[in-house]
Amino acid sequence: MRMYDIIKHKRDGLELTPQEINHFVAGYAGGSIPDYQASALAMAIFLRGMNARETANLTMEMAVSGDTVDLSSIPGTKVDKHSTGGVGDKTTLAVVPLVASLGVPVPKMSGRGLGHTGGTLDKLESIPGYSVQQERARFLEIARTVGCAVVGQTADLVPADKKLYALRDVTATVDCIPLIASSIMSKKIAAGADAILLDVKCGSGAFMKTTELAIELAQAMVDIGEHVERQTVALITDMDQPLGHAVGNSLEVMEACDVLKGSAPSDIAETCVELAANMLVLADKGSLDECRRMVRAQIANGAGLAKLCEMVEAQGGDAAVLHDYALFAQPKVVHEVRATRAGWVCHMDAERVGVAACELGAGRERIEDAIDPSAGIVLARKTGDWVERGDVLATLCTSDSSLIYDGERILRSAYELGDEQPRPVPHFLARVSAQGVERLA
Ligand code: URA
């Protein structure tokens, strides 16, 4: 089999056979297929697309290109969750312990933040002592005994995706639905869960800018799940403005704890309830309504927070910070940004808020950059709020006062104030499952 013919078949719009896809993935990951041929194929896929069968085959070939996780020593249906990435998205920190507190194991591998979106590992590492690097046996033991664990992906998880993603990044082939879907699902499948809940973000702070594109991506991933017998459901949620009020690592851990204490803003609180309830449905714990009620009860009775503390301690962290936020490392500089006019916040650019938080030290440009765990932004006003001139729009936190000027400039550009009250933005846009697309807004 020649790579030349595989490229030609896709260029001419033919369906790639399982053997062709295997030849490409094994050859590219193994180093016998050069970048220039892989680039040509990625571009042919970008232009010609792939059907559900090809996408599932590509996913499975990538999933087994390296290390895979065997979760069979943990009893019960293991459910994983994945967010396509957004600003202020701290849902994993609340949803994982909530679901585990109801007896559904969540052994989870997460990633670091890059660019304007934060990463779960960086957030967890703002808890003193918390270690995201656990030996495989210890990871499984924590997941078995506590019910949940959140660790970093091992270096050898889905090496084919790592190589292909880096290539797509420099060949204008990232924003291609079959390639995104197979990239995400290959990592979820290699991580071993029986069922997968996807939170596909949609809006100015997300990869997918429109509901239609988000649904298309969700459908591609749900189809892959069907093909490989991992039950998969996707919620399409709004990311036109940041989720909740906190953006930045320790700030987001505090807000996730507020979700578990029942004192968080309603958008983040409701999103966590909905995600957790859908994960419970995937584990056959009841109807969606029953599962929502169960999740709310675990917030009210403190069981979700207790489970988070248990997980943090099992991974070496100091759970006292989750009760007393003053024990987190504190920012050296706290600066209020005030409105220069009165008006309605009629639009926010979530990506700009993420970029401003990065500028303050909360994120990184390159994977090797250090981050400031205390840096970030607390939004006092969001879309739909009225502000008087001089009211605080947001508070900036950083350890480096020289970063405030640019942080404020970028944050101001994220706010659009106007005279017309905007229409409320629906938070849940659609639910996609093997049964079809249910539009929620
Ligand atoms: N996230 C991934 O893991 N892969 C993509 O291709 C895009 C987003």
Short mmCIF file of C-alpha atoms and ligand atoms in Angstrom, two decimals:
data_model
loop_
_atom_site.label_atom_id
_atom_site.label_comp_id
_atom_site.label_asym_id
_atom_site.label_seq_id
_atom_site.Cartn_x
_atom_site.Cartn_y
_atom_site.Cartn_z
CA MET A 1 0.00 0.00 0.00
CA ARG A 2 1.35 3.45 -0.91
CA MET A 3 0.61 6.68 0.95
CA TYR A 4 0.49 8.37 -2.47
CA ASP A 5 -2.62 6.34 -3.39
CA ILE A 6 -4.30 7.05 -0.05
CA ILE A 7 -3.86 10.81 -0.59
CA LYS A 8 -5.15 10.46 -4.17
CA HIS A 9 -8.25 8.51 -3.06
CA LYS A 10 -9.20 11.18 -0.54
CA ARG A 11 -8.35 13.97 -2.98
CA ASP A 12 -10.82 12.36 -5.42
CA GLY A 13 -13.53 12.13 -2.75
CA LEU A 14 -13.40 8.36 -2.19
CA GLU A 15 -14.06 6.66 1.14
CA LEU A 16 -10.80 5.49 2.77
CA THR A 17 -10.78 1.81 3.68
CA PRO A 18 -9.95 0.64 7.24
CA GLN A 19 -6.65 -0.72 5.86
CA GLU A 20 -5.75 2.65 4.34
CA ILE A 21 -6.52 4.47 7.58
CA ASN A 22 -4.48 1.93 9.56
CA HIS A 23 -1.56 2.31 7.13
CA PHE A 24 -1.63 6.09 7.50
CA VAL A 25 -1.93 6.25 11.32
CA ALA A 26 0.60 3.49 12.04
CA GLY A 27 3.02 4.87 9.44
CA TYR A 28 2.74 8.47 10.57
CA ALA A 29 3.00 7.70 14.29
CA GLY A 30 5.86 5.29 13.60
CA GLY A 31 7.80 7.80 11.50
CA SER A 32 7.75 6.01 8.11
CA ILE A 33 5.27 8.49 6.59
CA PRO A 34 6.74 11.99 6.30
CA ASP A 35 5.03 15.23 7.38
CA TYR A 36 4.54 16.38 3.76
CA GLN A 37 2.39 13.37 2.91
CA ALA A 38 0.45 13.55 6.19
CA SER A 39 -0.15 17.28 5.50
CA ALA A 40 -1.48 16.51 2.04
CA LEU A 41 -3.87 13.92 3.46
CA ALA A 42 -5.03 16.26 6.26
CA MET A 43 -5.80 18.93 3.65
CA ALA A 44 -7.61 16.40 1.43
CA ILE A 45 -9.72 15.39 4.47
CA PHE A 46 -10.32 19.07 5.26
CA LEU A 47 -11.61 19.66 1.72
CA ARG A 48 -13.42 16.36 1.07
CA GLY A 49 -14.53 15.41 4.59
CA MET A 50 -14.91 11.91 5.98
CA ASN A 51 -18.04 9.86 6.57
CA ALA A 52 -18.98 8.42 9.97
CA ARG A 53 -17.31 5.06 9.23
CA GLU A 54 -14.00 6.64 8.21
CA THR A 55 -14.08 9.01 11.19
CA ALA A 56 -14.69 6.11 13.61
CA ASN A 57 -11.86 4.09 12.02
CA LEU A 58 -9.46 7.02 12.25
CA THR A 59 -10.46 7.52 15.89
CA MET A 60 -9.87 3.90 16.85
CA GLU A 61 -6.54 3.69 15.02
CA MET A 62 -5.36 6.78 16.87
CA ALA A 63 -6.78 5.57 20.21
CA VAL A 64 -4.63 2.43 20.08
CA SER A 65 -1.50 4.19 18.78
CA GLY A 66 -0.02 4.31 22.30
CA ASP A 67 -0.85 3.61 25.90
CA THR A 68 -4.49 2.75 26.74
CA VAL A 69 -6.02 2.72 30.21
CA ASP A 70 -7.70 -0.41 31.55
CA LEU A 71 -10.36 0.61 34.06
CA SER A 72 -11.79 -2.89 34.53
CA SER A 73 -10.49 -3.08 38.13
CA ILE A 74 -12.99 -0.33 39.04
CA PRO A 75 -16.51 -1.76 39.42
CA GLY A 76 -19.51 -0.08 37.75
CA THR A 77 -20.03 2.08 34.69
CA LYS A 78 -17.16 4.55 34.44
CA VAL A 79 -18.25 7.86 32.94
CA ASP A 80 -15.92 10.50 31.53
CA LYS A 81 -16.62 14.12 30.66
CA HIS A 82 -14.97 16.39 28.14
CA SER A 83 -15.38 20.08 27.45
CA THR A 84 -14.27 21.46 24.10
CA GLY A 85 -12.85 24.39 26.03
CA GLY A 86 -14.02 27.75 27.19
CA VAL A 87 -13.27 30.70 29.42
CA GLY A 88 -14.10 30.25 33.10
CA ASP A 89 -15.07 26.62 32.52
CA LYS A 90 -14.42 25.05 35.89
CA THR A 91 -17.25 22.50 35.64
CA THR A 92 -15.02 19.42 35.97
CA LEU A 93 -14.00 20.48 39.49
CA ALA A 94 -17.61 20.38 40.69
CA VAL A 95 -19.16 17.78 38.38
CA VAL A 96 -16.63 14.98 38.97
CA PRO A 97 -17.13 14.84 42.79
CA LEU A 98 -20.90 15.30 42.48
CA VAL A 99 -21.20 12.30 40.16
CA ALA A 100 -18.76 10.22 42.25
CA SER A 101 -20.70 11.07 45.42
CA LEU A 102 -23.67 9.26 43.86
CA GLY A 103 -21.69 6.05 43.31
CA VAL A 104 -20.65 6.51 39.68
CA PRO A 105 -16.85 6.28 39.33
CA VAL A 106 -15.10 9.07 37.40
CA PRO A 107 -11.43 8.27 36.74
CA LYS A 108 -10.41 11.26 34.67
CA MET A 109 -7.41 12.37 32.64
CA SER A 110 -7.31 16.09 31.91
CA GLY A 111 -5.13 18.56 30.06
CA ARG A 112 -3.36 21.84 30.67
CA GLY A 113 -4.47 25.22 29.44
CA LEU A 114 -3.03 26.76 26.31
CA GLY A 115 -3.88 30.16 24.89
CA HIS A 116 -7.07 31.83 26.12
CA THR A 117 -8.72 28.77 27.72
CA GLY A 118 -7.68 27.38 31.09
CA GLY A 119 -6.86 23.76 31.87
CA THR A 120 -8.23 21.61 34.68
CA LEU A 121 -4.75 20.46 35.74
CA ASP A 122 -3.53 24.03 36.22
CA LYS A 123 -6.62 24.83 38.28
CA LEU A 124 -6.14 21.79 40.52
CA GLU A 125 -2.44 22.57 40.97
CA SER A 126 -3.39 25.88 42.59
CA ILE A 127 -4.47 23.74 45.58
CA PRO A 128 -1.31 23.45 47.73
CA GLY A 129 0.18 19.97 47.49
CA TYR A 130 -2.23 18.58 44.85
CA SER A 131 -0.38 16.26 42.49
CA VAL A 132 -1.76 15.59 39.01
CA GLN A 133 0.99 13.02 38.40
CA GLN A 134 0.02 9.71 39.91
CA GLU A 135 1.38 6.28 39.10
CA ARG A 136 -1.19 4.28 37.11
CA ALA A 137 -1.80 1.84 39.99
CA ARG A 138 -2.34 4.72 42.44
CA PHE A 139 -4.68 6.50 40.01
CA LEU A 140 -6.82 3.37 39.76
CA GLU A 141 -6.72 2.87 43.54
CA ILE A 142 -7.90 6.44 44.21
CA ALA A 143 -10.66 6.09 41.63
CA ARG A 144 -11.72 2.78 43.20
CA THR A 145 -11.63 3.88 46.83
CA VAL A 146 -12.64 7.55 46.59
CA GLY A 147 -14.78 7.22 43.45
CA CYS A 148 -12.94 9.88 41.44
CA ALA A 149 -9.45 11.01 40.50
CA VAL A 150 -8.25 13.73 38.15
CA VAL A 151 -4.73 13.31 36.80
CA GLY A 152 -2.63 14.39 33.81
CA GLN A 153 -2.57 12.42 30.58
CA THR A 154 0.44 10.13 30.32
CA ALA A 155 3.00 11.17 27.70
CA ASP A 156 2.25 8.11 25.58
CA LEU A 157 -1.55 8.51 25.43
CA VAL A 158 -2.58 8.75 21.74
CA PRO A 159 0.83 9.72 20.28
CA ALA A 160 -0.66 9.68 16.75
CA ASP A 161 -3.01 12.52 17.71
CA LYS A 162 -0.20 14.51 19.33
CA LYS A 163 1.79 14.36 16.09
CA LEU A 164 -1.16 14.96 13.79
CA TYR A 165 -2.54 17.82 15.92
CA ALA A 166 0.84 19.61 15.83
CA LEU A 167 0.87 19.20 12.05
CA ARG A 168 -2.72 20.45 11.67
CA ASP A 169 -1.84 23.46 13.76
CA VAL A 170 0.69 24.63 11.14
CA THR A 171 -1.16 23.52 7.99
CA ALA A 172 -4.52 25.29 8.49
CA THR A 173 -6.34 22.01 9.05
CA VAL A 174 -7.40 22.33 12.71
CA ASP A 175 -10.98 23.50 12.15
CA CYS A 176 -12.16 20.37 10.37
CA ILE A 177 -15.01 18.52 12.09
CA PRO A 178 -13.96 14.88 11.41
CA LEU A 179 -10.40 15.69 12.47
CA ILE A 180 -11.48 17.50 15.66
CA ALA A 181 -14.00 14.77 16.51
CA SER A 182 -11.49 11.94 16.02
CA SER A 183 -8.81 13.84 17.94
CA ILE A 184 -11.04 14.38 21.00
CA MET A 185 -12.71 10.96 20.96
CA SER A 186 -9.44 9.05 20.47
CA LYS A 187 -8.17 10.48 23.77
CA LYS A 188 -11.44 9.73 25.58
CA ILE A 189 -11.50 6.15 24.27
CA ALA A 190 -7.83 5.54 25.16
CA ALA A 191 -8.60 6.83 28.69
CA GLY A 192 -10.94 3.85 29.06
CA ALA A 193 -14.38 5.09 30.18
CA ASP A 194 -17.55 3.17 29.29
CA ALA A 195 -19.62 6.28 28.58
CA ILE A 196 -18.73 9.85 27.66
CA LEU A 197 -20.48 13.16 28.22
CA LEU A 198 -19.32 15.97 25.95
CA ASP A 199 -19.82 19.65 26.69
CA VAL A 200 -19.52 21.31 23.29
CA LYS A 201 -19.05 25.02 23.79
CA CYS A 202 -20.49 27.47 21.31
CA GLY A 203 -19.91 31.22 20.91
CA SER A 204 -17.23 33.91 20.95
CA GLY A 205 -15.01 32.05 23.45
CA ALA A 206 -15.26 28.67 21.72
CA PHE A 207 -13.90 26.80 18.71
CA MET A 208 -17.42 26.53 17.30
CA LYS A 209 -18.91 29.97 16.82
CA THR A 210 -22.45 28.91 15.82
CA THR A 211 -24.99 26.44 17.20
CA GLU A 212 -25.19 24.65 13.84
CA LEU A 213 -21.43 23.98 13.75
CA ALA A 214 -21.43 22.92 17.41
CA ILE A 215 -24.26 20.46 16.68
CA GLU A 216 -22.36 19.11 13.67
CA LEU A 217 -19.26 18.50 15.81
CA ALA A 218 -21.36 16.95 18.58
CA GLN A 219 -23.08 14.64 16.11
CA ALA A 220 -19.74 13.51 14.67
CA MET A 221 -18.53 12.61 18.18
CA VAL A 222 -21.79 10.90 19.19
CA ASP A 223 -21.57 8.84 15.95
CA ILE A 224 -18.02 7.78 16.81
CA GLY A 225 -19.23 6.72 20.27
CA GLU A 226 -21.99 4.63 18.64
CA HIS A 227 -19.53 2.96 16.24
CA VAL A 228 -17.16 1.97 19.03
CA GLU A 229 -19.86 1.09 21.59
CA ARG A 230 -19.12 3.87 24.08
CA GLN A 231 -22.40 5.56 24.82
CA THR A 232 -21.90 9.26 24.15
CA VAL A 233 -24.12 12.29 24.75
CA ALA A 234 -23.28 15.92 24.01
CA LEU A 235 -24.70 19.12 25.46
CA ILE A 236 -24.21 22.28 23.44
CA THR A 237 -23.71 25.14 25.90
CA ASP A 238 -23.19 28.86 25.48
CA MET A 239 -19.66 30.29 25.56
CA ASP A 240 -20.49 33.75 24.27
CA GLN A 241 -19.47 35.04 27.66
CA PRO A 242 -17.34 33.40 30.38
CA LEU A 243 -19.00 30.78 32.53
CA GLY A 244 -19.57 32.06 36.07
CA HIS A 245 -17.72 35.10 37.37
CA ALA A 246 -14.22 33.76 38.00
CA VAL A 247 -11.50 33.33 35.37
CA GLY A 248 -8.07 32.14 36.55
CA ASN A 249 -6.80 29.09 38.34
CA SER A 250 -7.34 29.42 42.12
CA LEU A 251 -10.26 31.81 41.49
CA GLU A 252 -11.98 29.05 39.50
CA VAL A 253 -11.36 26.43 42.18
CA MET A 254 -13.06 28.76 44.68
CA GLU A 255 -16.05 29.24 42.37
CA ALA A 256 -16.31 25.47 41.80
CA CYS A 257 -16.40 25.06 45.59
CA ASP A 258 -19.15 27.68 45.66
CA VAL A 259 -21.12 25.46 43.26
CA LEU A 260 -20.73 22.60 45.74
CA LYS A 261 -21.77 24.90 48.61
CA GLY A 262 -24.85 26.11 46.73
CA SER A 263 -23.61 29.71 46.54
CA ALA A 264 -22.35 30.04 42.94
CA PRO A 265 -23.80 32.23 40.16
CA SER A 266 -26.73 30.52 38.44
CA ASP A 267 -25.13 29.95 35.01
CA ILE A 268 -22.24 27.90 36.37
CA ALA A 269 -24.39 26.23 39.02
CA GLU A 270 -27.05 25.14 36.51
CA THR A 271 -24.42 23.98 34.00
CA CYS A 272 -22.81 21.76 36.62
CA VAL A 273 -26.17 20.27 37.64
CA GLU A 274 -27.05 19.56 34.00
CA LEU A 275 -23.68 17.99 33.16
CA ALA A 276 -23.66 15.86 36.31
CA ALA A 277 -27.27 14.75 35.74
CA ASN A 278 -26.48 13.71 32.16
CA MET A 279 -23.47 11.70 33.36
CA LEU A 280 -25.71 9.91 35.88
CA VAL A 281 -28.22 9.13 33.13
CA LEU A 282 -25.38 7.58 31.11
CA ALA A 283 -24.68 5.36 34.14
CA ASP A 284 -28.37 4.35 34.30
CA LYS A 285 -29.05 6.11 37.59
CA GLY A 286 -32.51 7.32 36.56
CA SER A 287 -34.32 9.77 34.30
CA LEU A 288 -32.83 13.19 33.64
CA ASP A 289 -35.25 14.81 36.07
CA GLU A 290 -34.52 12.26 38.80
CA CYS A 291 -30.78 12.71 38.29
CA ARG A 292 -31.08 16.52 38.47
CA ARG A 293 -32.87 16.14 41.81
CA MET A 294 -30.19 13.75 43.08
CA VAL A 295 -27.41 16.18 42.11
CA ARG A 296 -29.16 19.13 43.77
CA ALA A 297 -29.53 17.06 46.95
CA GLN A 298 -25.78 16.32 46.97
CA ILE A 299 -25.14 20.06 46.82
CA ALA A 300 -27.62 20.81 49.58
CA ASN A 301 -26.33 18.09 51.92
CA GLY A 302 -22.61 18.85 51.30
CA ALA A 303 -21.80 15.39 49.91
CA GLY A 304 -20.33 16.84 46.68
CA LEU A 305 -17.95 19.12 48.59
CA ALA A 306 -16.98 16.29 50.95
CA LYS A 307 -16.14 14.11 47.92
CA LEU A 308 -13.98 16.86 46.39
CA CYS A 309 -12.09 17.20 49.71
CA GLU A 310 -11.58 13.43 49.79
CA MET A 311 -10.17 13.40 46.25
CA VAL A 312 -7.90 16.40 46.91
CA GLU A 313 -6.47 14.74 50.02
CA ALA A 314 -5.96 11.42 48.22
CA GLN A 315 -3.91 13.29 45.62
CA GLY A 316 -1.76 15.02 48.24
CA GLY A 317 -3.59 18.35 48.38
CA ASP A 318 -4.54 20.49 51.37
CA ALA A 319 -8.36 20.40 51.44
CA ALA A 320 -8.47 23.14 54.11
CA VAL A 321 -8.23 25.74 51.28
CA LEU A 322 -11.59 24.57 49.96
CA HIS A 323 -13.21 25.73 53.20
CA ASP A 324 -11.05 28.81 53.83
CA TYR A 325 -10.11 30.54 50.56
CA ALA A 326 -7.66 32.88 52.38
CA LEU A 327 -5.32 29.86 52.56
CA PHE A 328 -4.78 29.95 48.76
CA ALA A 329 -1.69 31.85 47.56
CA GLN A 330 -2.92 35.46 47.35
CA PRO A 331 -2.30 37.87 44.45
CA LYS A 332 0.04 40.79 45.24
CA VAL A 333 -2.03 43.23 43.21
CA VAL A 334 -5.81 43.57 43.12
CA HIS A 335 -7.13 46.24 40.76
CA GLU A 336 -10.70 47.30 40.03
CA VAL A 337 -11.77 48.18 36.50
CA ARG A 338 -14.62 50.72 36.54
CA ALA A 339 -17.17 51.62 33.86
CA THR A 340 -16.48 54.91 32.07
CA ARG A 341 -20.17 55.29 31.15
CA ALA A 342 -23.58 54.05 32.26
CA GLY A 343 -25.36 51.43 30.19
CA TRP A 344 -26.31 47.81 29.64
CA VAL A 345 -23.62 45.23 29.13
CA CYS A 346 -24.97 44.21 25.74
CA HIS A 347 -22.19 41.86 24.69
CA MET A 348 -19.02 40.29 26.05
CA ASP A 349 -16.24 38.73 24.05
CA ALA A 350 -15.33 35.66 26.10
CA GLU A 351 -12.10 35.10 24.20
CA ARG A 352 -10.89 38.64 25.08
CA VAL A 353 -11.61 37.96 28.76
CA GLY A 354 -9.51 34.79 28.49
CA VAL A 355 -6.71 36.70 26.76
CA ALA A 356 -6.80 39.37 29.50
CA ALA A 357 -6.56 36.68 32.22
CA CYS A 358 -3.61 35.15 30.34
CA GLU A 359 -1.96 38.57 30.17
CA LEU A 360 -2.25 38.83 33.97
CA GLY A 361 -0.36 35.52 34.33
CA ALA A 362 -3.22 33.00 34.54
CA GLY A 363 -2.40 31.24 31.26
CA ARG A 364 0.47 30.36 29.03
CA GLU A 365 1.44 30.97 25.40
CA ARG A 366 3.72 27.95 25.19
CA ILE A 367 3.29 24.69 27.06
CA GLU A 368 6.58 25.22 28.98
CA ASP A 369 5.57 28.70 30.32
CA ALA A 370 5.00 29.08 34.08
CA ILE A 371 1.63 30.33 35.32
CA ASP A 372 0.63 32.45 38.32
CA PRO A 373 -2.03 30.41 40.19
CA SER A 374 -3.50 33.49 41.89
CA ALA A 375 -3.81 35.56 38.69
CA GLY A 376 -7.13 36.14 36.98
CA ILE A 377 -10.30 38.16 36.81
CA VAL A 378 -13.49 38.29 38.83
CA LEU A 379 -16.29 39.66 36.67
CA ALA A 380 -18.70 41.87 38.59
CA ARG A 381 -20.89 42.50 35.55
CA LYS A 382 -21.86 40.25 32.66
CA THR A 383 -24.13 40.43 29.62
CA GLY A 384 -27.58 41.71 30.55
CA ASP A 385 -26.42 43.66 33.62
CA TRP A 386 -26.94 47.42 34.04
CA VAL A 387 -23.93 49.49 35.13
CA GLU A 388 -23.66 53.07 36.37
CA ARG A 389 -20.63 55.15 35.42
CA GLY A 390 -17.91 54.34 37.98
CA ASP A 391 -19.33 50.92 38.90
CA VAL A 392 -16.84 48.08 39.10
CA LEU A 393 -16.95 45.95 35.94
CA ALA A 394 -14.32 43.49 37.09
CA THR A 395 -11.42 42.98 39.50
CA LEU A 396 -8.01 42.01 38.16
CA CYS A 397 -5.62 39.87 40.23
CA THR A 398 -1.93 39.32 39.54
CA SER A 399 1.45 38.99 41.20
CA ASP A 400 3.08 41.40 38.76
CA SER A 401 1.85 45.02 38.79
CA SER A 402 3.44 45.70 35.37
CA LEU A 403 0.81 43.42 33.81
CA ILE A 404 -2.18 45.47 34.99
CA TYR A 405 -2.07 48.08 32.22
CA ASP A 406 -2.37 45.58 29.34
CA GLY A 407 -4.72 43.34 31.31
CA GLU A 408 -7.12 46.24 31.84
CA ARG A 409 -6.84 47.42 28.22
CA ILE A 410 -7.70 43.95 26.90
CA LEU A 411 -10.48 43.38 29.43
CA ARG A 412 -12.13 46.71 28.55
CA SER A 413 -12.17 45.65 24.89
CA ALA A 414 -14.18 42.56 25.93
CA TYR A 415 -17.11 44.65 27.22
CA GLU A 416 -19.63 46.30 24.93
CA LEU A 417 -21.87 48.79 26.79
CA GLY A 418 -24.99 50.16 25.10
CA ASP A 419 -28.36 51.79 25.69
CA GLU A 420 -30.53 48.81 24.74
CA GLN A 421 -31.15 46.01 27.19
CA PRO A 422 -30.00 42.82 25.42
CA ARG A 423 -32.24 39.76 25.18
CA PRO A 424 -31.33 37.05 27.74
CA VAL A 425 -28.90 34.51 26.28
CA PRO A 426 -30.06 30.88 26.62
CA HIS A 427 -27.40 28.80 28.28
CA PHE A 428 -28.32 25.33 27.02
CA LEU A 429 -28.63 25.26 23.25
CA ALA A 430 -29.06 21.58 22.35
CA ARG A 431 -28.62 18.00 23.50
CA VAL A 432 -27.27 15.49 20.99
CA SER A 433 -27.52 11.75 21.55
CA ALA A 434 -27.85 8.59 19.49
CA GLN A 435 -31.61 9.34 19.50
CA GLY A 436 -31.06 12.64 17.67
CA VAL A 437 -30.80 16.38 18.27
CA GLU A 438 -33.02 18.00 20.88
CA ARG A 439 -32.95 21.78 20.54
CA LEU A 440 -33.20 23.51 23.91
CA ALA A 441 -33.30 27.13 22.73
N1 URA B 1 -9.18 19.63 20.92
C1 URA B 1 -8.57 18.47 20.59
O1 URA B 1 -8.22 17.68 21.45
N2 URA B 1 -8.37 18.21 19.27
C2 URA B 1 -8.75 19.05 18.29
O2 URA B 1 -8.53 18.74 17.12
C3 URA B 1 -9.37 20.25 18.65
C4 URA B 1 -9.58 20.51 19.99
#
